[in-house]
C-alpha atoms as one frame of an Amber mdcrd trajectory, in Angstrom:
protein
  -9.416 -16.138 -17.257  -6.277 -14.858 -18.958  -5.089 -11.627 -17.325  -2.199
  -9.560 -18.677  -0.256  -7.159 -16.454   1.878  -4.613 -18.308   4.884  -3.466
 -16.307   4.767  -6.626 -14.198   8.403  -6.207 -13.112   7.917  -2.624 -11.844
   6.857  -1.222  -8.473   3.181  -0.745  -9.355   3.071  -3.926 -11.443   4.289
  -5.897  -8.452   1.558  -4.361  -6.294  -1.022  -5.233  -8.939  -0.010  -8.882
  -8.806  -0.258  -8.789  -5.004  -3.700  -7.165  -5.024  -5.030  -9.582  -7.676
  -3.961 -12.433  -5.416  -5.277 -10.871  -2.194  -8.683 -10.237  -3.751  -8.866
 -13.723  -5.249  -9.399 -12.386  -8.744 -10.110 -15.465 -10.898  -6.844 -15.567
 -12.852  -6.373 -18.917 -14.557  -3.424 -17.753 -16.657  -1.232 -14.769 -15.856
   0.459 -12.965 -18.743   3.168 -10.746 -17.253   4.312  -8.226 -19.854   7.358
  -5.973 -19.881   9.923  -4.576 -22.289  12.160  -6.659 -24.543  15.033  -6.449
 -22.040  12.850  -7.961 -19.286  11.389 -10.749 -21.435  12.251 -14.162 -20.025
  12.387 -13.025 -16.415  10.135 -14.735 -13.880   7.474 -13.269 -11.579   5.673
 -15.089  -8.783   1.896 -15.297  -8.654  -0.582 -17.833  -7.330   2.093 -20.150
  -5.980   4.032 -20.521  -9.213   6.459 -18.730 -11.498   5.316 -17.047 -14.711
   7.555 -16.017 -17.595   7.578 -12.359 -18.610   6.740 -11.840 -22.291   6.832
  -8.932 -24.744   3.702  -6.922 -25.620   3.341  -8.647 -28.993   3.505 -12.101
 -27.451   1.030 -11.024 -24.784  -1.369  -9.783 -27.450  -1.171 -13.081 -29.298
  -2.081 -14.919 -26.066  -5.531 -13.196 -26.172  -6.145 -12.074 -22.568  -9.652
 -11.106 -21.451  -8.251  -8.317 -19.273  -5.072  -6.256 -19.419  -3.954  -3.921
 -16.634  -1.370  -1.422 -17.842   1.277   0.229 -15.697   4.187   0.759 -18.034
   4.042   4.463 -18.898   1.970   6.643 -21.164   3.667   5.889 -24.472   3.355
   2.127 -23.986  -0.344   2.594 -23.253  -0.857   4.775 -26.308   0.911   2.214
 -28.485  -0.606  -0.979 -27.126  -3.905  -0.342 -25.316  -5.856   0.199 -28.571
  -4.427  -3.005 -30.035  -5.486  -5.039 -27.015  -8.915  -3.377 -27.013  -9.385
  -4.112 -30.711  -8.613  -7.761 -29.978 -11.569  -7.875 -27.564  -9.644  -7.276
 -24.337 -10.727  -4.903 -21.582  -7.902  -2.530 -20.674  -7.496  -0.742 -17.333
  -4.738   1.812 -17.798  -2.791   3.320 -14.910  -0.884   5.917 -16.961  -1.974
   9.456 -17.832  -2.390   8.520 -21.502  -6.188   8.265 -21.609  -7.358  10.134
 -18.512  -8.458  13.305 -20.250  -9.561  11.651 -23.501 -13.255  12.604 -23.767
 -14.053   9.157 -25.207 -12.568   7.311 -22.194 -14.010   6.966 -18.690 -11.939
   8.012 -15.676 -13.030   5.847 -12.763 -12.787   5.609  -8.991 -15.114   2.638
  -8.367 -16.560   3.909  -5.072 -17.492   7.195  -6.771 -18.424   6.686 -10.418
 -18.115   3.061 -11.560 -21.714   3.274 -12.765 -20.564   5.309 -15.782 -19.000
   2.170 -17.278 -20.695   0.273 -20.102 -19.733  -2.926 -21.966 -18.465  -0.707
 -24.792 -15.772   0.889 -22.609 -12.800  -1.202 -23.679 -10.126   1.228 -22.394
 -10.731   2.567 -18.875  -8.448   5.119 -17.251  -7.204   4.859 -13.667  -6.919
   8.364 -12.130  -3.756   9.890 -10.744  -2.828   8.639  -7.283  -3.189  12.061
  -5.642  -6.575  12.605  -7.261  -7.890   9.239  -6.069  -7.227   9.801  -2.390
  -8.394  13.425  -2.470 -11.704  12.615  -4.158 -12.331   9.555  -1.969 -12.403
  11.993   0.959 -14.259  14.767  -0.861 -16.894  12.791  -2.802 -19.346  12.424
   0.126 -18.828  16.091   0.992 -19.474  17.106  -2.628 -22.646  15.025  -2.805
 -23.974  16.369   0.499 -22.872  20.006   0.628 -21.508  20.867  -2.811 -17.970
  22.172  -3.292 -17.039  25.667  -4.414 -13.238  25.590  -4.012 -10.417  23.190
  -3.112  -6.934  24.273  -2.023  -4.661  21.243  -1.757  -0.978  20.700  -1.013
   0.329  17.193  -1.622   3.326  15.578   0.081   4.118  12.763  -2.304   6.214
   9.668  -1.660   9.164   8.927  -3.904   7.621   5.579  -4.873   5.328   7.599
  -7.123   8.357   8.107  -9.362   9.407   4.448  -9.383  12.373   2.333  -8.376
  14.984   4.790  -9.639  13.742   7.382  -7.142  14.015   4.876  -4.299  17.546
   4.077  -5.442  18.455   7.769  -5.488  17.269   8.295  -1.911  18.939   5.122
  -0.634  22.212   6.176  -2.276  22.004   9.600  -0.647  21.265   8.105   2.774
  24.311   5.874   2.358  26.514   8.834   1.441  26.683   8.057  -2.285  26.090
  11.500  -3.775  27.290  10.843  -7.325  24.809   8.083  -8.164  22.061   8.304
 -10.806  19.483  11.020 -10.055  15.853  10.982 -11.146  15.105  14.303  -9.392
  16.802  17.625 -10.158  17.888  17.910  -6.509  18.840  15.759  -3.545  15.657
  14.205  -2.095  16.944  12.785   1.200  16.247  15.223   4.061  14.659  17.564
   1.546  11.300  18.576   0.076  11.142  19.380  -3.622   8.211  21.626  -4.673
   8.043  20.016  -8.101   6.231  16.848  -9.167   6.489  16.346 -12.937   7.379
  19.131 -15.372   6.096  22.701 -15.310   3.420  23.962 -17.682   2.975  27.451
 -19.148   0.704  28.581 -16.307   3.381  27.901 -13.678   1.696  24.750 -12.341
   3.219  21.321 -12.875   1.537  18.560 -14.850   0.925  16.713 -11.575  -0.865
  19.746 -10.159  -3.017  20.174 -13.253  -4.051  16.515 -13.022  -5.683  17.345
  -9.682  -7.628  20.136 -11.377  -8.663  18.389 -14.580  -9.372  14.949 -13.117
 -11.508  16.412 -10.341 -13.659  18.156 -12.939 -13.986  15.014 -15.063 -14.755
  12.538 -12.258 -17.275  14.814 -10.543 -18.598  16.018 -13.891 -18.429  19.587
 -12.609 -16.110  22.190 -14.155 -17.326  24.884 -11.765 -15.211  23.596  -8.855
 -12.175  25.815  -8.307  -9.005  23.824  -7.553  -5.673  25.329  -6.479  -2.961
  22.632  -6.027   0.685  22.516  -4.992   2.491  19.174  -5.335   5.607  18.469
  -3.273   7.955  15.469  -3.342   9.076  14.321   0.110  11.593  11.659   1.274
   8.886   9.154   2.214   8.339   5.639   0.868   5.001   4.611   2.376   2.364
   6.878   0.870   1.098  10.290  -0.174  -0.246  12.874   2.279  -2.468  15.836
   1.426  -3.468  18.988   3.262  -6.888  19.934   1.905  -8.950  23.055   2.459
 -12.435  22.733   0.954 -15.062  25.446   0.707 -18.599  24.114   0.444 -21.762
  25.524  -1.094 -24.021  24.571   1.836 -23.263  24.989   5.500 -22.027  22.043
   7.576 -20.909  21.027  11.017 -17.673  19.150  11.593 -19.614  16.515  13.535
 -21.824  15.904  10.482 -18.807  15.682   8.190 -17.004  13.270  10.500 -20.065
  11.006  10.679 -20.462  11.206   6.903 -16.853  10.141   6.306 -17.110   7.348
   8.874 -19.974   5.884   6.796 -18.057   6.137   3.515 -16.748   2.812   2.117
 -12.996   2.878   1.595 -12.457   5.792   3.993 -11.221   5.477   7.573 -11.350
   8.412   9.964  -8.360   8.710  12.308  -8.996  11.926  14.177  -8.218  12.139
  17.876  -5.746  15.036  18.259  -5.757  14.918  22.072  -4.127  11.472  21.790
  -1.930  12.527  18.851  -3.922  10.233  16.560  -4.105  11.297  12.924  -3.258
   9.730   9.544   0.407   9.186   8.749   2.088   7.660   5.718   3.987   5.150
   7.861   0.667   3.695   9.029  -1.094   3.839   5.650   1.521   1.721   3.878
   0.197  -1.666   2.683  -3.418  -0.631   3.328  -6.186   0.033   0.789  -8.150
   2.569   2.827  -7.904   6.333   2.484  -7.260   7.785   5.944  -8.740  11.156
   6.958  -8.023  13.247  10.037  -7.267  16.725  11.426 -10.861  17.657  10.593
 -11.604  21.241  11.630 -13.524  24.286  10.503 -11.459  26.931   8.732 -11.143
  29.813  11.217 -10.743  32.264   8.307 -13.786  31.075   6.336 -16.942  29.745
   8.056 -17.991  27.852   4.926 -14.685  25.919   4.659 -12.938  23.069   6.460
  -9.438  21.605   6.666  -8.462  17.957   6.584  -5.364  15.740   6.293  -5.685
  12.809   3.898  -3.216   9.921   3.568  -3.133   6.782   1.403  -0.682   4.214
   0.069  -0.005   5.584  -3.411   0.955   2.193  -4.833  -2.244   0.524  -3.599
  -5.427   2.626  -3.576  -3.522   5.247  -5.539  -2.755   2.770  -8.314  -2.941
  -1.029  -8.077  -5.984  -1.461  -5.832  -8.092   1.048  -7.746  -7.222  -0.699
 -11.030  -8.129  -4.133  -9.653 -11.363  -2.732  -8.211 -12.277  -1.557 -11.715
 -11.548  -5.064 -13.006 -13.738  -6.525 -10.246 -16.574  -4.235 -11.291 -16.255
  -5.433 -14.897 -16.396  -9.017 -13.645 -19.362  -8.438 -11.330 -21.346  -6.788
 -14.133 -20.588  -9.620 -16.533 -18.550  -7.465 -18.930 -15.778 -10.046 -18.630
 -16.401 -13.700 -17.898 -14.682 -15.844 -15.288
């Protein structure tokens, strides 16, 4: 099977190659794709080196599957061309997420919406993925009226330039290139992405709109605040969720413990709870600090952590590809 990976030289692209290998995805020929300036570079996969090619060359090589992680404009320009050539595209950018003709998929939650005709499939935003992995069983069991979420997002969500900025600042280099409008080291920036007319950022509105689309329920009220923090390992979220039906915390904990892809780490008396430093390099979504909201008897609080480059991006995309393979949409 020929598999193309757009953005193969980037942070997420590198994770995608790692996850494809870890999950033994049946790649017979890798087609690493990047921009013109990266063409000719080498990437390692499956015990050998592969040459990075341009999008046009990659298209001419006729892959069966293409996983995109090279930005929205690249996806808008090239995903339709690959799809028209008979390729299945899993896109990690925001380009197609809210397109009503494209499916937005977290495999554990709604992979069954996919059909053989879905040639371009959108990977949700990293913050949305981990939040809904924790909330999906609660939504199915109790219903959800309202979500209030604050995210504490790792700099790796912005790419290598953000990591470089923080490393420069930690080394005392304060006049280096900056991807953020402020110093990020030893700081929290209450802005992820640009602001919209309603005062929320684009990142925050993704949590609203993608929740509605994935759950297929526009009645859920979502109030998000997205914060960038000087962390490399993963995103953390403080979530307050108000349900339609009553619950007990014991029931919710047992429900989450039975949920594939979710791991409960919740023993406060031993100071055990999810942390980004422990979530790094893992595919699970970790949930802890479960407790009833003392101000609202029909609400609960939780702390949710996941590696944003894995389940938040690469792993979810590869899981979609695995679903396509298992259903026979693409052939090994």
